[in-house]
Coordinates of C-alpha atoms and ligand atoms in Angstrom, one line a residue:
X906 CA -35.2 -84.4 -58.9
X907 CA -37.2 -87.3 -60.2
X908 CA -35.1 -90.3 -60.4
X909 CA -34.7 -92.6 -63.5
X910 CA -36.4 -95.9 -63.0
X911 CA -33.7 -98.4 -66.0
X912 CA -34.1 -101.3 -68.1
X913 CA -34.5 -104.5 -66.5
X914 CA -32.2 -106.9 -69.0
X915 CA -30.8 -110.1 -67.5
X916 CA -31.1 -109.3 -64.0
X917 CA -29.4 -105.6 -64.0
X918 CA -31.2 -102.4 -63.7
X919 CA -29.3 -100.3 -67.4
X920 CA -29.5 -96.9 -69.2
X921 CA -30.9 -97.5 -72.5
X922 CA -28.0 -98.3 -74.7
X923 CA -28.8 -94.7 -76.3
X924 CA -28.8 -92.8 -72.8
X925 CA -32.6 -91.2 -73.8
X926 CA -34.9 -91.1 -71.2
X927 CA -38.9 -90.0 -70.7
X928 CA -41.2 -88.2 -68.2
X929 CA -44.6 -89.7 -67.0
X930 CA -46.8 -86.4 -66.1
X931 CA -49.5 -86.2 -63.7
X932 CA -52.6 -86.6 -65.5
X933 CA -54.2 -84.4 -62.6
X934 CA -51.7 -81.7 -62.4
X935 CA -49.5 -81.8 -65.7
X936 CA -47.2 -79.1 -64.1
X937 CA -45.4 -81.9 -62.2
X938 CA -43.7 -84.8 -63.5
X939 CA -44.8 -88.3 -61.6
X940 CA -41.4 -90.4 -62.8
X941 CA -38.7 -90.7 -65.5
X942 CA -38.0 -94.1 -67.4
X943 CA -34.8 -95.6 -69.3
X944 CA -36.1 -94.7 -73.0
X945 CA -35.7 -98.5 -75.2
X946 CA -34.9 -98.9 -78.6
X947 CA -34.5 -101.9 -80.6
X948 CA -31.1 -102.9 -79.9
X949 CA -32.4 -102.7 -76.3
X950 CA -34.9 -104.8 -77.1
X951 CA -32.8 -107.3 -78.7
X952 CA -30.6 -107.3 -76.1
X953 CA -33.7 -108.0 -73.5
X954 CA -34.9 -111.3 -76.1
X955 CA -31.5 -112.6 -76.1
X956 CA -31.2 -112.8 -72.4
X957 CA -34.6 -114.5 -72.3
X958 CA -33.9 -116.5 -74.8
X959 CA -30.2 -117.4 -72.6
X960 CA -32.5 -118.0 -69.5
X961 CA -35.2 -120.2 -70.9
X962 CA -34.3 -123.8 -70.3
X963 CA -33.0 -123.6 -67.0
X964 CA -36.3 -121.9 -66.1
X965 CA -38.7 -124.7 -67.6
X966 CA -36.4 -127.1 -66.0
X967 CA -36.5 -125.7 -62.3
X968 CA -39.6 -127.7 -60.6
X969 CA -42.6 -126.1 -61.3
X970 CA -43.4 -125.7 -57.3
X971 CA -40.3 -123.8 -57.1
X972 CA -41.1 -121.3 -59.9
X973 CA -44.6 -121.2 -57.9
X974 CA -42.8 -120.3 -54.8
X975 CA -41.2 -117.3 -56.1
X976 CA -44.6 -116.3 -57.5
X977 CA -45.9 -116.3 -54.1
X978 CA -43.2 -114.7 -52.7
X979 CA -43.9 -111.9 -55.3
X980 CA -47.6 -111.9 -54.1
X981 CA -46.7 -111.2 -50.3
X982 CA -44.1 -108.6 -51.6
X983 CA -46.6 -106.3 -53.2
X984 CA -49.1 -107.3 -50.7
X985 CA -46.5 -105.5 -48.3
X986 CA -46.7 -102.4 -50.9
X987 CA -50.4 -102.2 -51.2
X988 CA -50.6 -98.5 -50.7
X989 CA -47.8 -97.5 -52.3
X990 CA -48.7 -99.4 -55.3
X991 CA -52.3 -97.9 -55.1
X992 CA -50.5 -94.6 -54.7
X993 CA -48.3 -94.9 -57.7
X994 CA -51.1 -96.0 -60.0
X995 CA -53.1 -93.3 -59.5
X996 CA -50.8 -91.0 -59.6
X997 CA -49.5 -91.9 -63.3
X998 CA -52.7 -93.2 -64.2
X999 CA -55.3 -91.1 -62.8
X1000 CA -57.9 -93.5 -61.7
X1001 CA -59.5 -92.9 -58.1
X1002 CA -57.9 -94.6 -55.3
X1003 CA -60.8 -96.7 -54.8
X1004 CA -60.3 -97.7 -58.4
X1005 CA -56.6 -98.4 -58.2
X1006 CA -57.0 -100.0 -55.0
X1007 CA -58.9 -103.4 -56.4
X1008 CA -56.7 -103.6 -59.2
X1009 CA -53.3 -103.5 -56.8
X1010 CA -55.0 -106.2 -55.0
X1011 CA -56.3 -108.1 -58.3
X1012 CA -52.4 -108.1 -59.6
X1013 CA -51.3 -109.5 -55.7
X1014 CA -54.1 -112.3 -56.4
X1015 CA -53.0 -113.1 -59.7
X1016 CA -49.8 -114.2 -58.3
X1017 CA -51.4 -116.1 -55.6
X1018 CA -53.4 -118.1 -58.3
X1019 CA -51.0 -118.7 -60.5
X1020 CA -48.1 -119.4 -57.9
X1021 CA -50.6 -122.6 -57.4
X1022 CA -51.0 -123.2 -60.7
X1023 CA -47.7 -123.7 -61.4
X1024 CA -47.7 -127.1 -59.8
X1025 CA -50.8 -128.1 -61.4
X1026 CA -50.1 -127.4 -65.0
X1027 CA -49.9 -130.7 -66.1
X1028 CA -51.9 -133.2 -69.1
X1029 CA -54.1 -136.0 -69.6
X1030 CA -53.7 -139.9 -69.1
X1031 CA -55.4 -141.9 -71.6
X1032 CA -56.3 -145.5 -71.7
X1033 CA -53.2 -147.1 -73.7
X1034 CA -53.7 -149.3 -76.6
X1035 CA -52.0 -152.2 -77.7
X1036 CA -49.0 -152.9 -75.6
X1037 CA -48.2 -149.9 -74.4
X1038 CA -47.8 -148.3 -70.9
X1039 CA -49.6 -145.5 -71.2
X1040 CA -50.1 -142.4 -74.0
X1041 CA -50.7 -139.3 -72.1
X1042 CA -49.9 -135.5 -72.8
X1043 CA -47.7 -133.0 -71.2
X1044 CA -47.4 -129.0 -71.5
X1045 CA -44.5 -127.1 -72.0
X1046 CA -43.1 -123.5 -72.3
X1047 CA -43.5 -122.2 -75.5
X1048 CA -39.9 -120.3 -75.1
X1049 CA -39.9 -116.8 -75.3
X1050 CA -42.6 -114.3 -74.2
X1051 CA -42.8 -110.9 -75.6
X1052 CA -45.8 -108.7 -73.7
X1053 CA -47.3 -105.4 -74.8
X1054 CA -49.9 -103.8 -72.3
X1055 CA -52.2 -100.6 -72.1
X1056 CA -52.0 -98.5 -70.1
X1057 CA -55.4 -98.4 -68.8
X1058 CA -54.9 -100.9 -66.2
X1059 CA -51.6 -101.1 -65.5
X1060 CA -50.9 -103.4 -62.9
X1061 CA -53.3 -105.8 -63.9
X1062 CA -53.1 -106.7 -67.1
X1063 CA -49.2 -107.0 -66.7
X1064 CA -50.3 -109.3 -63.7
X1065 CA -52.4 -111.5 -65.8
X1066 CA -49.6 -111.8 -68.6
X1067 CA -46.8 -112.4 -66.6
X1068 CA -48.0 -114.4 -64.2
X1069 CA -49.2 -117.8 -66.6
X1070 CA -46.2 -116.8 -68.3
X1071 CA -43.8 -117.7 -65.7
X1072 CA -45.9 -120.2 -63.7
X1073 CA -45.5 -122.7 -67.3
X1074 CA -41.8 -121.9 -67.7
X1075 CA -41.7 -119.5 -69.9
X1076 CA -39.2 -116.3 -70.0
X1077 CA -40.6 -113.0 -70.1
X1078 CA -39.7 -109.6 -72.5
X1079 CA -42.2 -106.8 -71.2
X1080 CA -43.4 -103.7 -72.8
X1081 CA -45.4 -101.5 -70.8
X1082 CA -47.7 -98.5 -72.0
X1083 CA -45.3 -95.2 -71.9
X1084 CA -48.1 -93.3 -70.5
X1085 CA -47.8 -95.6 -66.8
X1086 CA -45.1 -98.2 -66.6
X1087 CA -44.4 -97.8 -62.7
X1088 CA -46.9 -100.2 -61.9
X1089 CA -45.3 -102.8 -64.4
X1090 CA -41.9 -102.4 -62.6
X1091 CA -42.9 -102.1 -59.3
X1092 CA -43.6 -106.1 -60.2
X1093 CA -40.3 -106.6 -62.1
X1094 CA -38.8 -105.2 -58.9
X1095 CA -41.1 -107.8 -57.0
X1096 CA -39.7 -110.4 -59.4
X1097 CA -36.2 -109.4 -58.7
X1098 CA -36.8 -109.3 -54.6
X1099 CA -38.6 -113.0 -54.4
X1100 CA -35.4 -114.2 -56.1
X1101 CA -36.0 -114.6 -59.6
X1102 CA -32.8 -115.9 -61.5
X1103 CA -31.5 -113.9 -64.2
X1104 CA -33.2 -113.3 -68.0
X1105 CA -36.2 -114.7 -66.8
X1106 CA -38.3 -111.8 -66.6
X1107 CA -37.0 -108.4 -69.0
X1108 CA -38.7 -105.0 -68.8
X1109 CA -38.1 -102.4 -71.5
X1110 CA -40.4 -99.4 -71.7
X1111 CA -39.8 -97.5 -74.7
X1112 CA -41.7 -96.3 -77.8
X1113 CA -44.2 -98.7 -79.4
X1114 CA -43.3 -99.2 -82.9
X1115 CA -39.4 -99.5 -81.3
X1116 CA -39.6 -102.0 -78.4
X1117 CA -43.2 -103.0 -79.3
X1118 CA -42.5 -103.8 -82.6
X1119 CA -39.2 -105.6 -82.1
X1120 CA -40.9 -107.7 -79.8
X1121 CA -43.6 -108.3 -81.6
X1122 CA -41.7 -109.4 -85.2
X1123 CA -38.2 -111.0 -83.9
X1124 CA -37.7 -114.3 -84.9
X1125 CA -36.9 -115.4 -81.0
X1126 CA -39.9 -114.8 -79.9
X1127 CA -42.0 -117.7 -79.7
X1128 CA -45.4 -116.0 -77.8
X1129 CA -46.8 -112.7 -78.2
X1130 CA -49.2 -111.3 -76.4
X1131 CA -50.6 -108.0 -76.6
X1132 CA -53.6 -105.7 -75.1
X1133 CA -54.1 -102.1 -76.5
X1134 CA -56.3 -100.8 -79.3
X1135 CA -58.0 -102.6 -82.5
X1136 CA -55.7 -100.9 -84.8
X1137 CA -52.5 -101.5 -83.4
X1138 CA -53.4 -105.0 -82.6
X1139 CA -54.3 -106.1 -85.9
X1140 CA -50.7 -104.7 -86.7
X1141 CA -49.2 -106.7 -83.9
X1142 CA -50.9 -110.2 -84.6
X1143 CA -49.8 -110.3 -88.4
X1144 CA -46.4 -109.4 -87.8
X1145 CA -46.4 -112.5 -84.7
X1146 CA -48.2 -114.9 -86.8
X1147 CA -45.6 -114.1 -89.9
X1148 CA -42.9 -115.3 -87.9
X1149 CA -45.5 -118.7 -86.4
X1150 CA -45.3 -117.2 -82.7
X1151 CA -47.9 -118.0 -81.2
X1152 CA -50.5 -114.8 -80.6
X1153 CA -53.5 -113.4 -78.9
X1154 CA -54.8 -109.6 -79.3
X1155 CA -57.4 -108.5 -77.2
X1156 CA -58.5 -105.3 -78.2
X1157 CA -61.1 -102.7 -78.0
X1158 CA -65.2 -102.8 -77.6
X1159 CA -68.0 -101.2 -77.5
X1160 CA -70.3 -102.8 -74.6
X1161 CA -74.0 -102.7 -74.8
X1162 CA -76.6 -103.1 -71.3
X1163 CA -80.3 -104.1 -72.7
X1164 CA -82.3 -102.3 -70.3
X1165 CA -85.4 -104.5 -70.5
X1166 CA -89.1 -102.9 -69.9
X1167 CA -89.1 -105.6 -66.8
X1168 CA -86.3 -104.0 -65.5
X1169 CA -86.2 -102.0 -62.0
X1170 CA -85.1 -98.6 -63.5
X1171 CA -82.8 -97.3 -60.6
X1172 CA -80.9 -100.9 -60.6
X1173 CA -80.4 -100.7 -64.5
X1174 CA -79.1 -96.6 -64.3
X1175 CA -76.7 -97.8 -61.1
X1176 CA -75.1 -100.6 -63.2
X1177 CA -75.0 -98.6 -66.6
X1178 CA -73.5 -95.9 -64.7
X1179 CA -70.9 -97.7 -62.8
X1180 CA -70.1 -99.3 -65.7
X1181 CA -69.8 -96.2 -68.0
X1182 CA -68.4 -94.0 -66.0
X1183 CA -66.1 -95.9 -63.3
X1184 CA -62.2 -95.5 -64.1
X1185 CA -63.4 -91.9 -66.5
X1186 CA -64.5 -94.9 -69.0
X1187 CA -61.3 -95.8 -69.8
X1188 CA -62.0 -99.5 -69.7
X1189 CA -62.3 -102.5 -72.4
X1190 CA -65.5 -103.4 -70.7
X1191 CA -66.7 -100.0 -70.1
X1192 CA -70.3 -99.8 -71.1
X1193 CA -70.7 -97.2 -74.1
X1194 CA -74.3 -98.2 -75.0
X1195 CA -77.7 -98.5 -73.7
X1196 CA -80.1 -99.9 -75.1
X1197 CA -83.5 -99.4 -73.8
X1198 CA -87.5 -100.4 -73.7
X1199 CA -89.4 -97.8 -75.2
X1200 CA -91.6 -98.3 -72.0
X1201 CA -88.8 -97.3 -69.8
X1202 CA -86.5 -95.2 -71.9
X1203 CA -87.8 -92.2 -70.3
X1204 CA -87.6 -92.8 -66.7
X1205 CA -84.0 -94.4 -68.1
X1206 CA -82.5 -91.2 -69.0
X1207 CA -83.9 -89.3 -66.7
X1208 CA -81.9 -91.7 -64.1
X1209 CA -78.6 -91.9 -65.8
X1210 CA -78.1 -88.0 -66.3
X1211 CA -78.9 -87.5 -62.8
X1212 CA -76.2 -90.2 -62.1
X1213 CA -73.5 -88.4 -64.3
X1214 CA -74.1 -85.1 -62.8
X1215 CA -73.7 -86.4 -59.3
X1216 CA -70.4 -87.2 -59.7
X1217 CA -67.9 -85.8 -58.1
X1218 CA -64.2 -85.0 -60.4
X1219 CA -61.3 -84.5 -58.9
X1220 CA -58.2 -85.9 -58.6
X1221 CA -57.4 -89.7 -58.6
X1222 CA -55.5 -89.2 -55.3
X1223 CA -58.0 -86.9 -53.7
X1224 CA -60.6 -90.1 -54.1
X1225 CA -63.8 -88.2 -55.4
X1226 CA -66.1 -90.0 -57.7
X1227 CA -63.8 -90.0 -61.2
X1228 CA -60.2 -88.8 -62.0
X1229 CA -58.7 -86.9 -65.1
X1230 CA -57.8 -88.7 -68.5
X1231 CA -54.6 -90.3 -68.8
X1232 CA -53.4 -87.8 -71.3
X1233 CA -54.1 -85.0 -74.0
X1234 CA -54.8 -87.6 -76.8
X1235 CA -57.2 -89.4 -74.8
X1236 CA -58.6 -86.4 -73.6
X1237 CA -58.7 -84.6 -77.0
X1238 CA -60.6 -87.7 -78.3
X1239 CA -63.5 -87.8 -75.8
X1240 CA -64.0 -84.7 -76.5
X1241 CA -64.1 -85.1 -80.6
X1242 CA -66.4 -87.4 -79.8
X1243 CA -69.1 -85.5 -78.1
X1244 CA -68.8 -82.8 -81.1
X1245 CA -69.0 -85.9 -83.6
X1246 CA -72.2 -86.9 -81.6
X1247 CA -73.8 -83.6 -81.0
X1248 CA -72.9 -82.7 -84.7
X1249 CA -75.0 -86.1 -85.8
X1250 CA -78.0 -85.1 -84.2
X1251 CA -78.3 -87.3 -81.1
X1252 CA -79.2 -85.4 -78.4
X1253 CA -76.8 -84.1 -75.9
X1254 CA -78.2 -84.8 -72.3
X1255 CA -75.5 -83.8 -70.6
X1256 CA -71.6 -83.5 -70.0
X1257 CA -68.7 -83.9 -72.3
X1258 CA -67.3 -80.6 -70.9
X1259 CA -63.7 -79.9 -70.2
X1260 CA -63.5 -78.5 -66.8
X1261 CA -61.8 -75.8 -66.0
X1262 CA -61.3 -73.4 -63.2
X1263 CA -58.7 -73.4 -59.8
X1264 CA -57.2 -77.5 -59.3
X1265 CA -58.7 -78.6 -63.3
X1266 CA -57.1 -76.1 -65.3
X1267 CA -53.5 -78.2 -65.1
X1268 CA -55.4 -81.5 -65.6
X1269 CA -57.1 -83.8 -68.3
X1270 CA -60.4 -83.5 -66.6
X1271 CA -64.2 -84.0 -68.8
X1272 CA -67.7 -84.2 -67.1
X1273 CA -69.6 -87.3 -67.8
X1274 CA -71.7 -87.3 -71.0
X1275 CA -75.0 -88.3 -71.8
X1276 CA -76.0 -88.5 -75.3
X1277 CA -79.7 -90.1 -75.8
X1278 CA -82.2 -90.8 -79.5
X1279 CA -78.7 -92.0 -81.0
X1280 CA -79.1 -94.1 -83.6
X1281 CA -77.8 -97.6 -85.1
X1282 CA -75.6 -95.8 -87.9
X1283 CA -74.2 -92.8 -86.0
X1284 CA -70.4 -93.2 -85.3
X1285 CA -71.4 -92.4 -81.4
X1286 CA -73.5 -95.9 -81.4
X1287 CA -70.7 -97.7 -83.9
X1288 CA -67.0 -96.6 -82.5
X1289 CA -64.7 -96.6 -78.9
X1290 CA -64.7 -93.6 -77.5
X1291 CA -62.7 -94.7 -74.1
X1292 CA -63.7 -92.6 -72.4
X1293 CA -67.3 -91.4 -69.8
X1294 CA -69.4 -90.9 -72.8
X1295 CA -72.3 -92.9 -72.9
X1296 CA -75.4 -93.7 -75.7
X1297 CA -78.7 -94.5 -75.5
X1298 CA -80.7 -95.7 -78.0
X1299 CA -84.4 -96.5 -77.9
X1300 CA -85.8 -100.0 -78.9
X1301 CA -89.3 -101.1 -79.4
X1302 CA -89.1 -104.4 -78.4
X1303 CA -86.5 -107.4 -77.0
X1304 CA -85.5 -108.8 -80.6
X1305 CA -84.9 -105.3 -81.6
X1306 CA -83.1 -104.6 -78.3
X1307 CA -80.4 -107.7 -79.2
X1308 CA -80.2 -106.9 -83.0
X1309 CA -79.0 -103.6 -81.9
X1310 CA -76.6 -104.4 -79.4
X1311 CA -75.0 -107.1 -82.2
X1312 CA -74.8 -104.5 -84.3
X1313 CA -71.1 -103.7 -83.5
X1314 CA -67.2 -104.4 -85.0
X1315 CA -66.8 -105.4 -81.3
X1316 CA -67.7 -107.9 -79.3
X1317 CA -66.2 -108.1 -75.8
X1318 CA -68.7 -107.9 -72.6
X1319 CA -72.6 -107.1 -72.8
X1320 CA -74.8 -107.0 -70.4
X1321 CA -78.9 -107.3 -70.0
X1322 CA -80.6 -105.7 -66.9
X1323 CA -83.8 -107.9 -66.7
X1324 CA -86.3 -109.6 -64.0
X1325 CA -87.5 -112.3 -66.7
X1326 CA -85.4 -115.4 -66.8
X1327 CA -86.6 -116.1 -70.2
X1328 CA -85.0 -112.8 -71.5
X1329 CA -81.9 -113.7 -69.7
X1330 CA -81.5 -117.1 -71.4
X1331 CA -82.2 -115.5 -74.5
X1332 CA -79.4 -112.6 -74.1
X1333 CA -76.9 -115.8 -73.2
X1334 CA -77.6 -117.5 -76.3
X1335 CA -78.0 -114.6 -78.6
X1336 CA -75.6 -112.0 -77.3
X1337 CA -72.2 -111.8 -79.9
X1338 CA -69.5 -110.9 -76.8
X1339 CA -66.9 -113.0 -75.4
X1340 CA -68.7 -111.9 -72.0
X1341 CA -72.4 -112.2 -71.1
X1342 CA -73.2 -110.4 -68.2
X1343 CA -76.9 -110.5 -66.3
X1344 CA -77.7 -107.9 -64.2
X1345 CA -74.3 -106.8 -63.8
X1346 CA -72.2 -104.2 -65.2
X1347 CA -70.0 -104.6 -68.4
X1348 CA -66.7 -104.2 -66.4
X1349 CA -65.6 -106.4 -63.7
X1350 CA -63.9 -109.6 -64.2
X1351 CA -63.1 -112.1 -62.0
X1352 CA -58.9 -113.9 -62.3
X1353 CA -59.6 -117.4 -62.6
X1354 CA -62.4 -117.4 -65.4
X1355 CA -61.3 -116.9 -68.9
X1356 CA -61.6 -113.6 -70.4
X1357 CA -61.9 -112.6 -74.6
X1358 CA -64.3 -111.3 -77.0
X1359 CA -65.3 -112.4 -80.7
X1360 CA -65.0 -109.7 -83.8
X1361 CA -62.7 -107.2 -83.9
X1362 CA -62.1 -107.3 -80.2
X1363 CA -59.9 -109.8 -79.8
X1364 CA -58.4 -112.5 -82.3
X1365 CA -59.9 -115.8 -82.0
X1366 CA -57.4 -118.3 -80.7
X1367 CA -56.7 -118.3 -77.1
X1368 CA -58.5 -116.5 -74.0
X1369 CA -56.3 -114.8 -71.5
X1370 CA -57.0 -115.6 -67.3
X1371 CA -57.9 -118.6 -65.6
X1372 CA -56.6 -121.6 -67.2
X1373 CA -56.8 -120.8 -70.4
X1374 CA -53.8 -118.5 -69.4
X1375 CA -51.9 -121.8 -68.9
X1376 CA -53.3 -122.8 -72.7
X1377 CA -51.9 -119.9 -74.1
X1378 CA -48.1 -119.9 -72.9
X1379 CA -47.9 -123.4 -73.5
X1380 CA -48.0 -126.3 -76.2
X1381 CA -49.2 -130.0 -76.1
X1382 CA -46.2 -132.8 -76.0
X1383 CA -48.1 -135.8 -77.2
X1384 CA -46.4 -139.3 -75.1
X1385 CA -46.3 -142.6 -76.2
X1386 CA -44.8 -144.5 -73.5
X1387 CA -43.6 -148.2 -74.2
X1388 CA -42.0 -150.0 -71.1
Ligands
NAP1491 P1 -52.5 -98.8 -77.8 O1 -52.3 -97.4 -78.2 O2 -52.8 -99.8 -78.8 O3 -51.1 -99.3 -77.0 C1 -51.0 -100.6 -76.4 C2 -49.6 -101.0 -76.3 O4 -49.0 -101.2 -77.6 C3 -48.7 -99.9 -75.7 O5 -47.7 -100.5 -74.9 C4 -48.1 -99.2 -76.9 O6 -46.9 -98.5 -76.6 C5 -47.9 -100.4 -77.8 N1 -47.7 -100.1 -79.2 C6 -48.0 -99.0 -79.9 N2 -47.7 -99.1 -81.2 C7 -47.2 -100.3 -81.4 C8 -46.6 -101.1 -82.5 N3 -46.6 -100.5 -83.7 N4 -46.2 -102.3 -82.3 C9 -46.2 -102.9 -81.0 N5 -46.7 -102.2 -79.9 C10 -47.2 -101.0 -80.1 O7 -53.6 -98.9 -76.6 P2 -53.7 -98.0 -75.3 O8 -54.0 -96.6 -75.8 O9 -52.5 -98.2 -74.5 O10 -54.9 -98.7 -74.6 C11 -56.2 -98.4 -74.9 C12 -56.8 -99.5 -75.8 O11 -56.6 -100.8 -75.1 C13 -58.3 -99.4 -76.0 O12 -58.6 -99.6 -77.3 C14 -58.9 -100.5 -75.1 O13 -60.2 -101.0 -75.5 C15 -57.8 -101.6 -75.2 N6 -57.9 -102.5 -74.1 C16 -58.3 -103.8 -74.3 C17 -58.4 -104.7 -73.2 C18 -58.8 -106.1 -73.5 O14 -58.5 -106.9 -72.6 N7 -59.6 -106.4 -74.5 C19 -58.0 -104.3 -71.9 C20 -57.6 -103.0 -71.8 C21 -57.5 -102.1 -72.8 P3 -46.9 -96.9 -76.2 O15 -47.7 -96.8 -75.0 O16 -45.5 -96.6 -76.1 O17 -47.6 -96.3 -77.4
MG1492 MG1 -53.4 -95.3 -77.4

């Protein structure tokens, strides 16, 4: 029997306060069921802000190097639990284990970083005027922190919310995705272990509009932070900013690679491919659109269908090349997609196939797709498919190659594969994404940087990662010291 991982409210593992529960399936084998989860409601969820709420100023008020230290502790905890945390991942997520791997030990080093951090977070010193001592600023918490995350990377992007979070004094109400929120309580239970007092950190899977939206409308909560699709984050930033918590959104894209006619071919099709078809193209960053040279758009797509038909499915915890889809909804809409694009009149290269047959029939499992002569106004070039469906489209020229690579709702990471630094400046300047990549792929980020896009990917107020992490969770005391 599959045991029921609780609530986490004010330091106690609870039922939900209705008794309902819910199964995570095995996106590789949907015949067995990976875990079961305390289904929250809203009163759950009210209970959970009201403990954070309880917890708050003692938390700010403990020195900041001893909130660091139980960050740190946290980090060596789930060091210890590397594999298992890998293992787990996978297992509800269906990413390779080489994919899960790097973002286990991205989460670990989040804590790391921020455990320092937490000592550092401080203001500036100005030169004082008239009499005065000094007049300097000073951050604090901003209170309450309620977090909604994706699924897609779940032990990250928890990471990298709760982290900052806590590190500025904060107290913490989590939401994780329903399809994988063992990662995001294997770190509560990290929390919990390193000594975390009570009602700081509060973890309450349930269903979206329930839990999500409770946290993301109650008048307690003062910061709201939220990864997951354009549509619902829209949704979640108006009802944040109606109440004056503070809010960031970062949402979906639609990354382009300019594949230059300077480039060297087989590097452009190795860092379009990784970067299309790495974690089944479930990613933010994943790149969904090439955009490339006349002069080498043949030898282009020649390269990149090879690439898709090379890899090996299977999965996540067998380690080939690329795992299943998280679920039937994401599955059922890559594949919508390649009829949509098909149906449009690009041309299909290659994939975009349910597989089926012996160890796929039980799983959410599509061959990478190649769809190439797709134009600007086709909803293949224009919309997030997340998932390993990638478009090219052929450009006569550099200026045309940027106008159609701005030509998007989204604006999150871009990338230019090029040998000429003058194209490379000009892709920095011109390029409308958050992210500006050279000769890199779209996905990839690296924790102490900050990380956002512009448009509809992500409202335009705060980055998350690095130190603009620390901006986010906090607010600007303004000291005018007389002595
Ligand atoms: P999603 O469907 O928008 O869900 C995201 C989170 O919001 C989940 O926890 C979900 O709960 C919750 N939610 C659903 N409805 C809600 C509501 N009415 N109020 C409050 N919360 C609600 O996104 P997803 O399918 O998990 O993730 C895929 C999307 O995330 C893609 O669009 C991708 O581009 C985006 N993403 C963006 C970034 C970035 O940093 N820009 C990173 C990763 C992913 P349930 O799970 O219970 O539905
Ligand atoms: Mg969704």
């Amino acid at each position: 029997m599959t045991e029921t991982t609780d609530l986490y409210i004010d330091g106690e593992w609870v039922s939900a306060e209705s008794g309902d529960t819910f199964a995570v399936e095995n996106p590789a084998d949907t015949t067995e069921t990976v875990a079961e989860y305390a289904k929250g409601s809203t009163e759950d969820a009210e209970r959970a802000i009201a403990a954070a709420a309880d917890a708050q100023a003692d938390w700010e008020a403990m020195p900041a190097p001893d909130r660091g230290s139980i960050l740190r502790e946290t980090a060596k905890l789930l060091e210890e639990q590397k594999d298992e945390l890998t293992e787990q991942l996978s297992h509800e997520e269906g990413k390779t284990l080489s994919e899960a791997s790097p973002e286990v030990q991205r989460a670990i080093d989040i804590f790391y970083y921020y455990a320092e951090k937490a000592a550092d977070n401080a203001g500036n010193r100005k030169g004082a005027s008239g009499g005065r001592t000094s007049v300097y600023t000073k951050r604090e918490a901003l209170g309450v922190a309620g977090l909604v995350t994706p699924w897609n990377y779940p032990i990250a992007i928890p990471a990298w919310k709760i982290a900052p979070a806590l590190a500025t004094g904060n107290t913490v109400v989590i939401k994780p995705a329903s399809n994988a929120p063992g990662p995001a309580a294997s770190i509560v239970e990290a929390l919990e272990e390193a000594g975390l007092p009570d009602g700081v950190i509060n973890f309450v899977p349930g269903s979206g509009s329930d839990v999500g939206g409770t946290l993301t409308s109650h008048e307690d909560v003062d910061a709201v932070s939220f990864t997951g699709s354009s549509e619902v984050g829209h949704h979640v930033y108006d009802a944040a900013t109606d109440n004056m918590a503070r809010a960031q959104a970062e949402m979906g894209g639609k990354n382009p690679a300019i594949i230059t006619d300077s480039a060297d071919v087989d590097e452009a099709v190795d860092i379009v491919g990784a970067g299309a078809f790495g974690v089944t193209g479930q990613a933010c960053t994943a790149c969904s659109r090439a955009i490339v040279h006349t002069d080498v758009y043949d030898e282009f797509v020649e390269g990149i269908v090879e690439y898709a038909e090379s890899i090996d499915i299977g999965d996540g915890r067998d380690d080939l090349g690329m795992g299943p889809h998280v679920s039937q909804g994401e599955l059922e809409s890559t594949l919508e997609y390649v009829d949509v694009a098909a149906n449009e009149g690009a041309t299909h290269e290659t994939g975009g196939e349910r597989l089926e047959g012996d160890e796929y029939d039980d799983g959410y499992y599509v061959s990478p797709a190649v769809f190439s002569d797709v134009e600007r106004d086709m909803r293949i070039f224009q919309e997030e498919v997340f998932g390993p469906v990638l478009a090219v489209t052929e450009v006569d020229d550099f200026d045309d190659a940027i106008e159609a690579a701005n030509d998007s709702q989204f604006g999150l990471s871009s990338s230019v594969v090029t040998t000429d630094l003058n194209e490379a400046h000009e892709f920095i300047e011109r390029t409308e994404a958050g992210v500006a990549k050279v000769n890199e792929k779209t996905t990839g980020l690296e924790l102490h940087v900050p990380f956002g896009g512009v448009k509809d990917s992500s409202t335009n107020t705060y980055r998350e990662q690095g130190d603009a992490g620390l901006d986010f969770f906090t607010e600007i005391k303004t000291v005018y010291l007389n002595t």
